Amino acid sequence: MPAAVPPTRPRTGITRFTNCRLVKGDSLVEEDLWVSSQSGKIVSSQAAFFDDLALPDESIDLGGRIISPGLIDVQLNGAFGFNFSTLLEDTAQYGKKFLEVKKGLVATGVTSFLPTLTSQTSGLYQKVLPYLGPSRGIRRFEDGSESLGAHVEGPFLNPAKNGIHSKDVLLEAQTFEDIEACYGKANLGARESNNSPMTMVTVAPERGQMSKLIPELRKRGIICSIGHSAATYEEALVAIEAGATMITHLFNAMRPLHHRNPGIFGVLGAAENLQRPYFGVIADGIHLHPTTVNIAFNTFREGFILVTDAMHMMGLPDGAYQWTNGDATSNIVKVGPTLLLEGTDTIAGSSISLIECVNNFLKWSGTTIPAALKTVTATPAAMLGCQETKGSLNAGADADLVIFSEQLKGGTTELVIDEVWKFGNRAYCRGPVKPPHGTK
Ligand SMILES: [Zn+2]
């Protein structure tokens, strides 16, 4: 008797990855991964198969390659020619340009990020911040990388540690009204509401009354990071006790470690009963010596977050690029990965991609691939408080994934991005998409 033709099975939107290694904690685990393009989430294969009787539409054999949660960059100033700290005549154009960056960024493995503003005038913050907030409920993989809210670096910074921020726009806050006047009351969100487009601010806690104002920022769900600061060890401790949970680009634009005054870095060596902060590290080979990066990692691994601090020259050829700095306009010169303020030797951010930082870090530290990827996935997600949905391959998390090949270069393994998935859909593929293997 001929076999009965099975009725056409309704599509479930589920993709199963098989023959792959998943980044889970500090290990690479050989396990299948099921994702849903309908919910945009990682699904439990057990629950889908046994409870919902849902089978995958497609099975993809990865030939032993690595799947990591999508990368998270918590300090990105712009990319592909667009600087987020730009005031455009036609503000609608701003939203369009921001979307273009997000679409380009996803191919770099960064599936979510904090668009970062350097110190600017109040007028710019008030116009631009509404475009940079988290997408809250809009889950379109076609939009590319996702904003998790703005990182506003300044202007409540120390002029002695301004880096490339214009001293002319730096402010001191005595009261919370000073902060509201700068960013705009609406942009700070309501107390206990968590509805601000700002997810993180970098502040110099020793300026004005900033340390005392940190709790008010925290009540609005805004993370406080210490940076561009001349704080002493003691002043940094006060800020952490007030609720600061992060340090912006550790070592850069702050007092260096001195054996009699350990400065901000010192809090990473503080006693166990202190909630030690997370910290950003720029592993571009220019901002920090490789050994300095390793010292930071070995001091407090659970807090170590790689960031690019990339400027809008990321992805562009070498040359001089105009840069709006507060009220003034100057040029930044890009030579390879180096960015300098024209006519000076001041480092002006970086033009590196996050995966290049991860590969540098792998080489310098000799750490494992999952430990290196944790610094751009699980650790930033924990810092942001979104570890249930981001930076994880557990069921229920967003299906934001990077598929990596490994390549041996100069004796060390480098990670190469083959594919990026956003909300359970393929958003980028290096080379042509291979036909699915073993589709049932
Ligand atoms: Zn900075």
Short mmCIF file of C-alpha atoms and ligand atoms in Angstrom, two decimals:
data_model
loop_
_atom_site.label_atom_id
_atom_site.label_comp_id
_atom_site.label_asym_id
_atom_site.label_seq_id
_atom_site.Cartn_x
_atom_site.Cartn_y
_atom_site.Cartn_z
CA MET A 1 0.00 0.00 0.00
CA PRO A 2 1.49 3.41 -0.87
CA ALA A 3 2.34 5.63 2.08
CA ALA A 4 -0.28 8.28 2.79
CA VAL A 5 0.77 11.78 1.82
CA PRO A 6 0.94 13.75 5.07
CA PRO A 7 -1.22 16.87 5.16
CA THR A 8 0.74 20.12 4.75
CA ARG A 9 1.97 21.13 8.15
CA PRO A 10 1.26 24.74 9.16
CA ARG A 11 4.43 26.78 9.45
CA THR A 12 5.53 27.40 13.01
CA GLY A 13 8.16 30.06 12.37
CA ILE A 14 10.62 27.93 14.32
CA THR A 15 14.23 27.40 13.17
CA ARG A 16 16.35 24.70 14.77
CA PHE A 17 20.14 25.09 14.80
CA THR A 18 21.90 21.81 15.14
CA ASN A 19 25.52 20.57 15.28
CA CYS A 20 26.58 23.80 17.00
CA ARG A 21 28.25 25.01 20.20
CA LEU A 22 26.34 27.48 22.34
CA VAL A 23 27.99 30.18 24.46
CA LYS A 24 26.51 29.53 27.90
CA GLY A 25 28.23 31.09 30.90
CA ASP A 26 31.91 30.22 30.74
CA SER A 27 31.39 27.18 28.53
CA LEU A 28 30.70 26.16 24.96
CA VAL A 29 27.84 23.65 25.15
CA GLU A 30 27.00 21.21 22.36
CA GLU A 31 23.26 21.61 22.16
CA ASP A 32 20.55 22.43 19.60
CA LEU A 33 19.00 25.89 19.68
CA TRP A 34 15.39 26.60 18.70
CA VAL A 35 14.29 30.14 17.81
CA SER A 36 10.94 31.55 16.77
CA SER A 37 10.58 34.26 14.15
CA GLN A 38 7.02 34.80 15.38
CA SER A 39 7.77 35.60 19.01
CA GLY A 40 11.34 36.71 18.22
CA LYS A 41 12.51 34.61 21.13
CA ILE A 42 14.54 31.52 21.92
CA VAL A 43 12.12 28.69 22.54
CA SER A 44 12.47 25.64 24.69
CA SER A 45 12.62 22.68 22.31
CA GLN A 46 10.94 20.49 24.93
CA ALA A 47 7.99 22.85 25.40
CA ALA A 48 7.59 23.49 21.66
CA PHE A 49 7.72 19.81 20.75
CA PHE A 50 5.80 18.15 23.58
CA ASP A 51 3.39 20.86 24.76
CA ASP A 52 2.64 22.76 21.56
CA LEU A 53 3.40 19.92 19.10
CA ALA A 54 5.35 22.51 17.10
CA LEU A 55 8.08 21.30 14.76
CA PRO A 56 10.75 23.48 13.20
CA ASP A 57 10.13 24.78 9.67
CA GLU A 58 13.84 24.54 9.05
CA SER A 59 16.87 22.79 10.54
CA ILE A 60 20.26 24.41 10.02
CA ASP A 61 23.36 22.26 10.47
CA LEU A 62 26.13 24.62 11.59
CA GLY A 63 28.95 22.12 11.18
CA GLY A 64 30.23 22.65 14.73
CA ARG A 65 30.27 26.46 14.58
CA ILE A 66 29.62 28.72 17.59
CA ILE A 67 26.37 30.52 18.42
CA SER A 68 26.70 33.48 20.76
CA PRO A 69 24.05 35.84 22.07
CA GLY A 70 24.07 39.06 19.99
CA LEU A 71 26.74 41.56 21.03
CA ILE A 72 25.86 44.66 23.08
CA ASP A 73 27.84 47.93 22.80
CA VAL A 74 27.06 50.33 25.65
CA GLN A 75 29.17 53.17 24.24
CA LEU A 76 28.79 53.99 20.56
CA ASN A 77 28.87 57.62 19.41
CA GLY A 78 27.89 57.00 15.80
CA ALA A 79 28.87 54.91 12.80
CA PHE A 80 28.86 54.86 8.99
CA GLY A 81 29.23 58.63 8.77
CA PHE A 82 26.48 59.63 11.20
CA ASN A 83 27.37 61.13 14.58
CA PHE A 84 24.45 60.80 17.03
CA SER A 85 25.46 64.16 18.58
CA THR A 86 24.38 66.05 15.47
CA LEU A 87 21.59 68.56 15.29
CA LEU A 88 19.97 68.44 11.87
CA GLU A 89 17.88 71.27 10.45
CA ASP A 90 15.18 68.80 9.57
CA THR A 91 14.76 66.65 12.69
CA ALA A 92 12.86 63.96 10.75
CA GLN A 93 16.14 63.34 8.91
CA TYR A 94 17.69 62.45 12.24
CA GLY A 95 15.36 59.47 12.66
CA LYS A 96 16.12 58.35 9.12
CA LYS A 97 19.88 58.53 9.60
CA PHE A 98 19.65 56.75 12.94
CA LEU A 99 17.75 53.91 11.29
CA GLU A 100 20.46 53.62 8.60
CA VAL A 101 23.12 53.23 11.29
CA LYS A 102 21.07 50.54 13.04
CA LYS A 103 20.71 48.62 9.79
CA GLY A 104 24.46 48.79 9.13
CA LEU A 105 25.43 47.98 12.69
CA VAL A 106 23.68 44.62 12.82
CA ALA A 107 26.20 43.20 10.31
CA THR A 108 28.97 43.91 12.85
CA GLY A 109 27.35 41.46 15.29
CA VAL A 110 26.02 44.26 17.52
CA THR A 111 22.32 43.44 17.89
CA SER A 112 21.65 46.04 20.60
CA PHE A 113 23.47 49.13 21.81
CA LEU A 114 23.31 52.39 23.72
CA PRO A 115 23.58 55.30 21.26
CA THR A 116 25.95 57.66 23.05
CA LEU A 117 25.98 61.46 23.10
CA THR A 118 29.07 63.46 23.97
CA SER A 119 28.72 66.70 25.97
CA GLN A 120 26.41 69.03 24.10
CA THR A 121 24.18 72.02 24.63
CA SER A 122 20.77 71.61 26.20
CA GLY A 123 19.08 72.37 22.86
CA LEU A 124 20.66 69.34 21.22
CA TYR A 125 19.69 66.92 24.00
CA GLN A 126 16.10 68.11 23.97
CA LYS A 127 15.74 67.60 20.21
CA VAL A 128 17.73 64.40 19.79
CA LEU A 129 17.00 62.28 22.89
CA PRO A 130 13.40 61.40 21.87
CA TYR A 131 14.85 59.52 18.84
CA LEU A 132 17.30 57.45 20.86
CA GLY A 133 15.09 55.76 23.45
CA PRO A 134 14.52 52.01 23.67
CA SER A 135 12.18 50.62 21.03
CA ARG A 136 9.80 49.28 23.74
CA GLY A 137 7.61 46.67 22.10
CA ILE A 138 8.61 47.38 18.48
CA ARG A 139 10.36 44.20 17.42
CA ARG A 140 11.26 44.54 13.75
CA PHE A 141 14.31 42.57 12.68
CA GLU A 142 14.35 44.64 9.47
CA ASP A 143 15.32 47.69 11.55
CA GLY A 144 18.67 46.10 12.38
CA SER A 145 20.36 46.68 15.71
CA GLU A 146 18.13 47.79 18.56
CA SER A 147 18.57 50.81 20.81
CA LEU A 148 18.40 49.96 24.49
CA GLY A 149 18.23 53.70 25.27
CA ALA A 150 20.70 56.55 25.18
CA HIS A 151 23.99 56.75 27.03
CA VAL A 152 24.43 60.45 27.75
CA GLU A 153 28.09 61.10 28.45
CA GLY A 154 28.11 64.55 29.99
CA PRO A 155 27.83 67.46 30.27
CA PHE A 156 28.14 67.08 34.08
CA LEU A 157 31.83 66.21 33.75
CA ASN A 158 35.06 67.51 35.20
CA PRO A 159 36.74 70.09 32.90
CA ALA A 160 40.12 68.76 34.07
CA LYS A 161 39.27 65.37 32.50
CA ASN A 162 37.30 66.54 29.49
CA GLY A 163 39.16 64.48 26.88
CA ILE A 164 37.67 65.73 23.61
CA HIS A 165 34.49 67.10 25.19
CA SER A 166 34.23 70.87 24.78
CA LYS A 167 34.86 72.58 28.12
CA ASP A 168 32.45 75.34 27.06
CA VAL A 169 29.38 73.13 27.46
CA LEU A 170 30.34 71.34 30.69
CA LEU A 171 28.02 72.03 33.63
CA GLU A 172 27.75 71.49 37.36
CA ALA A 173 24.47 70.43 38.97
CA GLN A 174 23.56 71.77 42.39
CA THR A 175 19.94 70.57 42.28
CA PHE A 176 17.91 68.09 40.25
CA GLU A 177 16.31 71.08 38.49
CA ASP A 178 19.75 71.79 36.97
CA ILE A 179 19.73 68.30 35.45
CA GLU A 180 16.15 68.75 34.21
CA ALA A 181 17.01 72.11 32.67
CA CYS A 182 19.85 70.48 30.74
CA TYR A 183 18.26 67.31 29.32
CA GLY A 184 14.62 68.46 29.43
CA LYS A 185 12.17 67.27 32.08
CA ALA A 186 10.35 64.93 29.68
CA ASN A 187 13.61 63.20 28.74
CA LEU A 188 14.27 62.23 32.34
CA GLY A 189 10.97 60.35 32.62
CA ALA A 190 8.78 60.14 35.67
CA ARG A 191 9.89 58.83 39.04
CA GLU A 192 9.44 55.04 39.40
CA SER A 193 8.23 54.87 35.78
CA ASN A 194 11.35 53.79 33.88
CA ASN A 195 10.15 55.62 30.77
CA SER A 196 13.14 57.86 30.06
CA PRO A 197 14.85 57.60 26.67
CA MET A 198 18.07 57.84 28.71
CA THR A 199 19.32 54.50 30.00
CA MET A 200 22.69 55.65 31.32
CA VAL A 201 24.46 58.89 32.16
CA THR A 202 28.18 59.39 32.67
CA VAL A 203 28.86 61.94 35.39
CA ALA A 204 31.78 63.27 37.43
CA PRO A 205 30.40 62.68 40.94
CA GLU A 206 32.81 65.16 42.58
CA ARG A 207 31.38 68.12 40.66
CA GLY A 208 28.60 70.23 42.23
CA GLN A 209 26.18 68.05 44.21
CA MET A 210 26.20 65.17 41.71
CA SER A 211 26.77 62.40 44.25
CA LYS A 212 23.68 63.52 46.17
CA LEU A 213 21.64 63.61 42.93
CA ILE A 214 22.51 60.07 41.82
CA PRO A 215 19.60 58.52 43.81
CA GLU A 216 17.13 60.79 41.95
CA LEU A 217 18.49 59.58 38.60
CA ARG A 218 18.28 55.97 39.78
CA LYS A 219 14.60 56.47 40.73
CA ARG A 220 13.95 57.21 37.05
CA GLY A 221 15.62 53.96 36.04
CA ILE A 222 18.72 55.78 34.78
CA ILE A 223 22.05 54.01 35.38
CA CYS A 224 24.83 56.27 36.69
CA SER A 225 28.36 55.74 35.48
CA ILE A 226 31.45 57.53 36.80
CA GLY A 227 33.62 59.03 34.09
CA HIS A 228 35.55 62.06 32.82
CA SER A 229 36.19 62.55 36.52
CA ALA A 230 39.05 63.50 38.80
CA ALA A 231 37.35 61.75 41.75
CA THR A 232 39.57 60.38 44.45
CA TYR A 233 39.08 56.82 45.68
CA GLU A 234 36.99 58.19 48.55
CA GLU A 235 34.82 60.31 46.24
CA ALA A 236 34.26 57.34 43.94
CA LEU A 237 33.19 55.23 46.95
CA VAL A 238 30.62 57.88 47.92
CA ALA A 239 29.21 57.80 44.38
CA ILE A 240 28.93 54.01 44.45
CA GLU A 241 27.22 54.07 47.81
CA ALA A 242 24.80 56.63 46.32
CA GLY A 243 23.93 54.21 43.49
CA ALA A 244 26.54 54.53 40.70
CA THR A 245 27.02 51.04 39.21
CA MET A 246 29.37 51.62 36.29
CA ILE A 247 32.66 53.28 35.31
CA THR A 248 32.97 54.78 31.82
CA HIS A 249 36.08 53.79 29.80
CA LEU A 250 38.16 52.74 32.79
CA PHE A 251 41.59 54.47 32.99
CA ASN A 252 40.82 56.98 30.21
CA ALA A 253 39.87 60.53 31.32
CA MET A 254 40.38 59.83 35.01
CA ARG A 255 43.06 60.06 37.67
CA PRO A 256 45.56 57.22 37.15
CA LEU A 257 46.15 54.60 39.85
CA HIS A 258 48.61 55.94 42.40
CA HIS A 259 49.76 53.71 45.24
CA ARG A 260 48.80 56.34 47.80
CA ASN A 261 45.65 57.47 45.97
CA PRO A 262 44.16 54.63 43.94
CA GLY A 263 41.47 56.85 42.39
CA ILE A 264 38.39 55.47 40.65
CA PHE A 265 40.21 52.28 39.62
CA GLY A 266 40.75 51.61 43.33
CA VAL A 267 37.09 50.78 43.93
CA LEU A 268 37.55 47.59 41.88
CA GLY A 269 39.91 46.40 44.57
CA ALA A 270 37.61 47.44 47.42
CA ALA A 271 36.39 45.04 50.08
CA GLU A 272 33.89 42.35 49.17
CA ASN A 273 31.03 44.03 51.06
CA LEU A 274 31.02 46.88 48.52
CA GLN A 275 28.96 46.35 45.40
CA ARG A 276 31.83 46.73 42.95
CA PRO A 277 30.83 48.54 39.75
CA TYR A 278 30.85 47.33 36.17
CA PHE A 279 33.35 49.11 33.92
CA GLY A 280 33.85 49.79 30.22
CA VAL A 281 37.20 49.02 28.58
CA ILE A 282 38.32 50.13 25.10
CA ALA A 283 40.47 47.32 23.68
CA ASP A 284 41.46 49.09 20.45
CA GLY A 285 45.22 48.92 21.15
CA ILE A 286 45.40 52.73 21.34
CA HIS A 287 43.43 53.84 24.39
CA LEU A 288 45.03 51.25 26.67
CA HIS A 289 48.11 49.06 26.71
CA PRO A 290 47.18 45.36 26.39
CA THR A 291 48.61 44.71 29.86
CA THR A 292 46.41 47.43 31.35
CA VAL A 293 43.40 45.67 29.82
CA ASN A 294 44.52 42.40 31.43
CA ILE A 295 45.03 44.09 34.81
CA ALA A 296 41.44 45.34 34.70
CA PHE A 297 40.12 41.91 33.66
CA ASN A 298 42.02 40.08 36.38
CA THR A 299 40.98 42.61 39.02
CA PHE A 300 37.24 42.06 38.58
CA ARG A 301 36.13 39.79 35.74
CA GLU A 302 32.42 39.97 36.52
CA GLY A 303 32.42 43.72 35.90
CA PHE A 304 34.50 43.81 32.71
CA ILE A 305 32.64 45.13 29.63
CA LEU A 306 34.32 45.77 26.29
CA VAL A 307 33.03 48.93 24.55
CA THR A 308 34.09 50.52 21.27
CA ASP A 309 33.52 54.23 22.10
CA ALA A 310 33.46 54.35 18.30
CA MET A 311 32.84 57.60 16.48
CA HIS A 312 30.90 58.04 13.27
CA MET A 313 34.11 57.36 11.27
CA MET A 314 33.63 53.66 12.06
CA GLY A 315 33.25 51.98 8.68
CA LEU A 316 34.65 54.98 6.71
CA PRO A 317 38.03 55.47 4.92
CA ASP A 318 40.95 57.44 6.43
CA GLY A 319 40.76 61.24 6.33
CA ALA A 320 39.61 64.34 8.22
CA TYR A 321 35.99 64.41 9.38
CA GLN A 322 33.99 67.29 10.74
CA TRP A 323 32.86 66.95 14.32
CA THR A 324 30.40 69.09 16.28
CA ASN A 325 31.76 69.62 19.73
CA GLY A 326 29.26 71.51 21.84
CA ASP A 327 28.94 74.82 20.03
CA ALA A 328 32.18 74.53 18.08
CA THR A 329 33.02 72.52 15.01
CA SER A 330 36.41 70.90 14.61
CA ASN A 331 37.98 68.05 12.71
CA ILE A 332 38.87 64.53 13.73
CA VAL A 333 41.59 62.83 11.73
CA LYS A 334 41.29 59.09 11.12
CA VAL A 335 44.44 57.13 10.33
CA GLY A 336 43.64 53.43 10.42
CA PRO A 337 41.94 52.72 13.73
CA THR A 338 43.44 55.89 15.30
CA LEU A 339 41.31 59.00 15.74
CA LEU A 340 42.96 62.23 16.83
CA LEU A 341 41.65 65.73 17.30
CA GLU A 342 43.18 67.69 14.41
CA GLY A 343 46.43 69.45 15.34
CA THR A 344 46.71 67.65 18.71
CA ASP A 345 47.64 64.25 20.09
CA THR A 346 44.33 63.93 21.96
CA ILE A 347 42.65 60.59 21.29
CA ALA A 348 39.19 61.23 19.88
CA GLY A 349 37.31 57.99 20.49
CA SER A 350 37.91 54.99 18.28
CA SER A 351 36.80 53.68 14.93
CA ILE A 352 36.98 50.02 15.87
CA SER A 353 34.16 47.48 15.75
CA LEU A 354 33.19 45.50 18.83
CA ILE A 355 34.22 42.13 17.39
CA GLU A 356 37.69 43.56 16.66
CA CYS A 357 37.88 44.49 20.36
CA VAL A 358 36.85 40.94 21.30
CA ASN A 359 39.52 39.49 19.01
CA ASN A 360 42.17 41.83 20.44
CA PHE A 361 41.15 40.82 23.92
CA LEU A 362 41.28 37.10 23.06
CA LYS A 363 44.82 37.59 21.81
CA TRP A 364 46.04 39.73 24.71
CA SER A 365 44.42 37.86 27.59
CA GLY A 366 44.59 34.29 26.33
CA THR A 367 41.18 33.79 27.88
CA THR A 368 38.57 31.40 26.47
CA ILE A 369 36.11 32.28 23.70
CA PRO A 370 33.05 32.13 25.99
CA ALA A 371 34.80 34.29 28.61
CA ALA A 372 35.69 36.88 25.95
CA LEU A 373 32.17 36.89 24.51
CA LYS A 374 30.66 37.24 27.99
CA THR A 375 32.23 40.73 28.21
CA VAL A 376 30.03 41.89 25.31
CA THR A 377 26.90 39.80 26.04
CA ALA A 378 25.97 38.56 29.53
CA THR A 379 27.98 41.17 31.46
CA PRO A 380 26.60 44.29 29.73
CA ALA A 381 23.10 42.75 29.92
CA ALA A 382 23.52 42.29 33.68
CA MET A 383 24.81 45.86 34.01
CA LEU A 384 21.72 47.10 32.14
CA GLY A 385 19.41 44.82 34.13
CA CYS A 386 18.08 43.08 31.00
CA GLN A 387 19.73 39.69 31.48
CA GLU A 388 16.40 37.85 31.07
CA THR A 389 16.02 39.06 27.47
CA LYS A 390 19.52 39.97 26.27
CA GLY A 391 23.00 38.48 26.41
CA SER A 392 21.70 34.93 26.93
CA LEU A 393 20.74 31.86 24.92
CA ASN A 394 18.25 30.64 27.53
CA ALA A 395 14.64 29.94 26.51
CA GLY A 396 12.60 33.12 26.77
CA ALA A 397 15.48 35.45 25.83
CA ASP A 398 15.30 37.44 22.59
CA ALA A 399 16.59 35.41 19.66
CA ASP A 400 19.45 37.83 18.90
CA LEU A 401 22.34 35.64 17.77
CA VAL A 402 25.75 35.71 16.15
CA ILE A 403 27.09 32.63 14.38
CA PHE A 404 30.89 32.52 14.43
CA SER A 405 33.56 30.59 12.57
CA GLU A 406 37.01 30.32 14.10
CA GLN A 407 40.10 31.29 12.17
CA LEU A 408 43.69 30.80 13.25
CA LYS A 409 45.71 34.01 12.88
CA GLY A 410 49.24 34.45 14.19
CA GLY A 411 48.87 31.55 16.59
CA THR A 412 45.60 32.76 18.14
CA THR A 413 42.03 32.01 17.28
CA GLU A 414 39.97 34.84 15.87
CA LEU A 415 36.20 34.92 15.65
CA VAL A 416 34.68 35.62 12.24
CA ILE A 417 31.03 36.70 11.98
CA ASP A 418 29.18 34.40 9.55
CA GLU A 419 25.59 35.28 10.36
CA VAL A 420 23.61 37.60 12.60
CA TRP A 421 20.02 36.90 13.63
CA LYS A 422 17.70 39.46 15.16
CA PHE A 423 14.39 38.48 16.78
CA GLY A 424 14.61 34.98 15.31
CA ASN A 425 15.22 36.14 11.73
CA ARG A 426 18.41 36.15 9.69
CA ALA A 427 19.51 39.80 9.53
CA TYR A 428 22.99 39.33 8.00
CA CYS A 429 24.88 36.57 6.24
CA ARG A 430 28.49 36.64 5.06
CA GLY A 431 28.27 35.21 1.58
CA PRO A 432 25.24 33.46 0.12
CA VAL A 433 22.74 31.74 2.39
CA LYS A 434 23.32 28.01 2.14
CA PRO A 435 20.28 25.82 1.43
CA PRO A 436 18.97 24.32 4.66
CA HIS A 437 20.24 20.90 5.64
CA GLY A 438 17.88 18.21 6.77
CA THR A 439 14.70 20.25 6.47
CA LYS A 440 11.81 18.09 7.56
ZN ZN B 1 34.48 59.66 27.04
#
